[in-house]
Short mmCIF file of C-alpha atoms in Angstrom, two decimals:
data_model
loop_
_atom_site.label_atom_id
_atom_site.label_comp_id
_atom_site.label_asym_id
_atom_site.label_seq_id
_atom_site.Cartn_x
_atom_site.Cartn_y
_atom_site.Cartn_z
CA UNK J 199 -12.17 24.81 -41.41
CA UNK J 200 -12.48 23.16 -38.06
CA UNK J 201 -11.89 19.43 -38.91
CA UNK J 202 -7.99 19.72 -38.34
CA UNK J 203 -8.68 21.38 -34.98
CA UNK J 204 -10.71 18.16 -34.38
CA UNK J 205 -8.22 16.24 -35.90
CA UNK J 206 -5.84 18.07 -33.27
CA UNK J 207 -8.05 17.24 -30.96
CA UNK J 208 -8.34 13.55 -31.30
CA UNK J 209 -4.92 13.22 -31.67
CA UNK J 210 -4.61 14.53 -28.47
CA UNK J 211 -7.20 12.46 -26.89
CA UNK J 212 -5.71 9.28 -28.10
CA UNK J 213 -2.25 10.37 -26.77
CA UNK J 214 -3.66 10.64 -23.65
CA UNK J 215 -5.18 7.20 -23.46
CA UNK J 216 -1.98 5.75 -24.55
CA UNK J 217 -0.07 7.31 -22.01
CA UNK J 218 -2.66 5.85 -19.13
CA UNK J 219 -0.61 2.21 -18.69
CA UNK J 220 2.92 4.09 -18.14
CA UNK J 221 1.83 5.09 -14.64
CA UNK J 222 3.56 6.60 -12.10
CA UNK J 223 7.14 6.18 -10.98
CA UNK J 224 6.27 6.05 -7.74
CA UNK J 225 7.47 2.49 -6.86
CA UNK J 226 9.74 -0.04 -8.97
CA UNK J 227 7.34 -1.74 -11.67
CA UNK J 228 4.34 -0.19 -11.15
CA UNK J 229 1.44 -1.38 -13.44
CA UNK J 230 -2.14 -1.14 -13.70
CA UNK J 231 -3.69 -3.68 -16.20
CA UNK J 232 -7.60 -3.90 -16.97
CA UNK J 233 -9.32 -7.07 -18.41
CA UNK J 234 -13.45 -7.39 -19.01
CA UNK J 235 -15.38 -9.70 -17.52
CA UNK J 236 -19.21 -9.18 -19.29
CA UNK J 237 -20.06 -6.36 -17.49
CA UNK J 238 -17.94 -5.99 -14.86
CA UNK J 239 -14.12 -4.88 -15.17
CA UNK J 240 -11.10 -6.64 -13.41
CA UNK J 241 -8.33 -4.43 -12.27
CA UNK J 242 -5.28 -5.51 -11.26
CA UNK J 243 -2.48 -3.25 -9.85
CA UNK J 244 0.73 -4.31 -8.83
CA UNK J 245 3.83 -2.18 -7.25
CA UNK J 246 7.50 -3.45 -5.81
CA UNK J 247 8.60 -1.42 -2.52
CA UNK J 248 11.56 -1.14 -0.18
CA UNK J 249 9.08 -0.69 3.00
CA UNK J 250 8.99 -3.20 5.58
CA UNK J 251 5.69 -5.48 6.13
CA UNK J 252 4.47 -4.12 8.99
CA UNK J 253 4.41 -0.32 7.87
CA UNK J 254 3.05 -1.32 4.44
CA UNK J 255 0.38 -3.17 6.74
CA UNK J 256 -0.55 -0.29 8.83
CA UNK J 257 -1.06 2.12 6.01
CA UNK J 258 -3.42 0.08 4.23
CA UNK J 259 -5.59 -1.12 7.34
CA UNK J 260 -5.47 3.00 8.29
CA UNK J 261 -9.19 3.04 6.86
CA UNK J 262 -10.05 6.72 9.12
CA UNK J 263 -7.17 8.41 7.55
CA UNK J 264 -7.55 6.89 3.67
CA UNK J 265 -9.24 10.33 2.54
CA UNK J 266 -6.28 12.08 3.02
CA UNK J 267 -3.90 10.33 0.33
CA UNK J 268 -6.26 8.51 -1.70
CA UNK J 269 -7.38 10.52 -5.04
CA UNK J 270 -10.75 10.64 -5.00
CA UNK J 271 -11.55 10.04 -1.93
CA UNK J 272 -13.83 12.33 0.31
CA UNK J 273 -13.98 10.36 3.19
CA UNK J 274 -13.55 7.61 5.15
CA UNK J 275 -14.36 5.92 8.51
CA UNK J 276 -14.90 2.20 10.68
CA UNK J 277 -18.57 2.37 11.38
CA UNK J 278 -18.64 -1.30 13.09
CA UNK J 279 -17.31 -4.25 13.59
CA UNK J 280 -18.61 -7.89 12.62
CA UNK J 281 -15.97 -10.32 14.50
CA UNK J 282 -12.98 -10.12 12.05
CA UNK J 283 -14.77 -7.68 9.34
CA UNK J 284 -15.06 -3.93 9.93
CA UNK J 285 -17.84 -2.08 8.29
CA UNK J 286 -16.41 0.77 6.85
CA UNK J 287 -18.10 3.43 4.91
CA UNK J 288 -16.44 5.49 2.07
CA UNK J 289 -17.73 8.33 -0.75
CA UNK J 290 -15.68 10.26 -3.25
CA UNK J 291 -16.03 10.13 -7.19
CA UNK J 292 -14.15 8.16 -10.02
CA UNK J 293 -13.29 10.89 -12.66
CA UNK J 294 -11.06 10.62 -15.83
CA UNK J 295 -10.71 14.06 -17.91
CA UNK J 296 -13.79 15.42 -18.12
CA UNK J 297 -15.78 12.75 -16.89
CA UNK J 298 -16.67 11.83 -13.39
CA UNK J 299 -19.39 10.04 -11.48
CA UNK J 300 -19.94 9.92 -6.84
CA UNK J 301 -19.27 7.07 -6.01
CA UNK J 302 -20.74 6.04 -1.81
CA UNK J 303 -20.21 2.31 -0.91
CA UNK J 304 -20.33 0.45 2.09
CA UNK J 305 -17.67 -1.92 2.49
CA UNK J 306 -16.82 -5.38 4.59
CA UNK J 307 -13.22 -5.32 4.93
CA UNK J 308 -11.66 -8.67 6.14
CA UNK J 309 -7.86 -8.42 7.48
CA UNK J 310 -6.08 -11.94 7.31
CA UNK J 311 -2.74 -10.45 8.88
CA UNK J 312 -0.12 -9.69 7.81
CA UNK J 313 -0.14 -10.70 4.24
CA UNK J 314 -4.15 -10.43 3.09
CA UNK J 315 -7.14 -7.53 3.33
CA UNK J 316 -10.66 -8.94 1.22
CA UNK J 317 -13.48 -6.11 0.35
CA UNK J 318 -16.77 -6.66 -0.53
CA UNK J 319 -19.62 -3.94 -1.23
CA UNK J 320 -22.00 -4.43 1.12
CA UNK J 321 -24.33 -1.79 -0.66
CA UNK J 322 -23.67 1.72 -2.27
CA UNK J 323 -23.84 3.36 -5.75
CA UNK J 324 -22.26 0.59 -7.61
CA UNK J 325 -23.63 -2.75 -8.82
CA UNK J 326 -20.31 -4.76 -7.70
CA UNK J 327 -17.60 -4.65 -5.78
CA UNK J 328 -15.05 -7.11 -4.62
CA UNK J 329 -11.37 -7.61 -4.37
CA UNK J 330 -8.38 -7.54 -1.97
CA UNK J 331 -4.49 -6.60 -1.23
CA UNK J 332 -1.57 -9.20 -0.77
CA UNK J 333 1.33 -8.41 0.56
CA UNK J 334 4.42 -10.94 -0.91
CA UNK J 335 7.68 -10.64 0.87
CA UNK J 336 10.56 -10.78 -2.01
CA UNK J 337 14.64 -11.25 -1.58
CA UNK J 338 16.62 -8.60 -1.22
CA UNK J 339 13.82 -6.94 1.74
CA UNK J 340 12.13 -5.71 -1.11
CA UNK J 341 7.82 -6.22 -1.05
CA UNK J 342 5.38 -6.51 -3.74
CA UNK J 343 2.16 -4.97 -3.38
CA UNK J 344 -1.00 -6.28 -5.10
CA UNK J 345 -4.55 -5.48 -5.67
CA UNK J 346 -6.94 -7.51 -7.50
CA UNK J 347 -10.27 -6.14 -7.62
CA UNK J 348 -13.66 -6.77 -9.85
CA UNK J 349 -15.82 -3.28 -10.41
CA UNK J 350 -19.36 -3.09 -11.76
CA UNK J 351 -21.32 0.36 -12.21
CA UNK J 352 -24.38 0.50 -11.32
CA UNK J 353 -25.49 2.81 -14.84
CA UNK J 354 -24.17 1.51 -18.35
CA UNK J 355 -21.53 3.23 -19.98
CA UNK J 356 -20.07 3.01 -23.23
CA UNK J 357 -17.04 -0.26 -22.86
CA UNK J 358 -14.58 2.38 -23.40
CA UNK J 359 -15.16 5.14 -21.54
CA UNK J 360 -16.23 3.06 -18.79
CA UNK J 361 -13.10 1.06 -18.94
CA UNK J 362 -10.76 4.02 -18.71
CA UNK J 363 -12.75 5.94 -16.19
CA UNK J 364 -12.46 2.89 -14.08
CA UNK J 365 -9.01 2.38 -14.53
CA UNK J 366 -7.89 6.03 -14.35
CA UNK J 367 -9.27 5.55 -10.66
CA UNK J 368 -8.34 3.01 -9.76
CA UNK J 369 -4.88 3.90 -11.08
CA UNK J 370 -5.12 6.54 -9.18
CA UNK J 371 -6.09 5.67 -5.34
CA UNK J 372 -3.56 2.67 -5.35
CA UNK J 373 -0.59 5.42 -6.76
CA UNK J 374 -1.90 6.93 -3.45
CA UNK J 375 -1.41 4.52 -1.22
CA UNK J 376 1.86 3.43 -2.86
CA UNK J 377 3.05 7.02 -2.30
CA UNK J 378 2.01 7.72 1.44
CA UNK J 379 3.78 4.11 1.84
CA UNK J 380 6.92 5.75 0.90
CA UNK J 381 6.43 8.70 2.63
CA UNK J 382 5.85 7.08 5.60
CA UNK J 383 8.90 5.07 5.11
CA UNK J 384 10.85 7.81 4.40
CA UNK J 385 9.87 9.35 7.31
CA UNK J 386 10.67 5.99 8.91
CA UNK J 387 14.40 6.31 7.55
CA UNK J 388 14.76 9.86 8.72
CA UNK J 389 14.26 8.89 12.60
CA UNK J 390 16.56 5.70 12.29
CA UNK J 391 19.23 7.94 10.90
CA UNK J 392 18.69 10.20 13.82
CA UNK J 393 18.23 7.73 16.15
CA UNK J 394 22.00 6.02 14.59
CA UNK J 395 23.86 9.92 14.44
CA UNK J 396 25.88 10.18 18.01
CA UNK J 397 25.27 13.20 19.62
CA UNK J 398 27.60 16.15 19.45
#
């Protein structure tokens, strides 16, 4: 009788979904919350690190090097420059188990230093894009992270599966960036420990 393997199955499935707003333990209170707005979905992630400003700063304005830590991500690069915007273009695909879709979008990316980056789609495969990082300096020389972002595909999907394929993604490329953060600051702490050791 197959219906308890499907049972099994479901079971599964659902555990899997549940597990989705734990996240990673990358950074202190990281969390990834979704909300629907008519067609579009609003993703908000949030993460507290120990970095300083400015490295947090030049990690996420590091737009040539973004395909190699962000999930997803296939490539991307600064094609111009529009006074304060740059143009930069990006492809890679949002995928969530079996599921997965290209995703190619041109993007104005507006740097209001140090605290501020806004993005908005210029054109590509999706219907809407828009949103933007803030950096908020906290006591203690801890920093909170934050992305707040609206996403539209450009092809319906079912509410649910678009919902968690968007979110998986999302999820996913700013648990990226949170984690080559660290690394670089770790890397950061290394040399300042060297730098501190006297010489034998």
């Amino acid at each position: 009788d197959p219906r308890p393997m499907r049972a099994l199955t479901l079971r599964a499935f659902t555990g899997l979904l549940m597990l989705l707003p734990a996240g990673s333990r990358a950074a202190d209170d990281l969390s990834v919350e979704t909300r629907r707005r008519d067609e579009a979905l609003e993703v908000v992630c949030r993460a507290t690190l120990e970095a300083p400003l400015e490295l947090i700063w030049q990690t996420l304005t590091d737009y040539n090097r973004l395909a190699e830590f962000i999930p997803g991500m296939r490539s991307s690069r600064v094609v111009a420059q529009r006074g304060a915007a740059l143009i930069v273009e990006q492809s890679g695909e949002a995928s969530f188990l079996f599921l997965s879709f290209p995703i190619e979008v041109t993007l104005e990316t507006t740097e209001r230093a140090p605290h501020a980056i806004e993005v908005n789609m210029l054109k590509g495969s999706l219907k809407r894009l828009q949103g933007g990082y803030r950096i908020e300096p906290r006591a203690g020389g801890q920093t909170l992270l934050h992305w707040r972002g609206i996403i539209e595909s450009a092809e319906p999907m079912p509410p649910l599966i678009g919902e968690l394929l968007m979110r998986a993604s999302i999820g996913d490329q700013f648990r990226g960036m949170v984690r080559e953060i660290e690394r670089r600051d770790a890397l950061r702490r290394g040399r300042d420990k060297g730098q501190r050791e006297p010489a034998q």
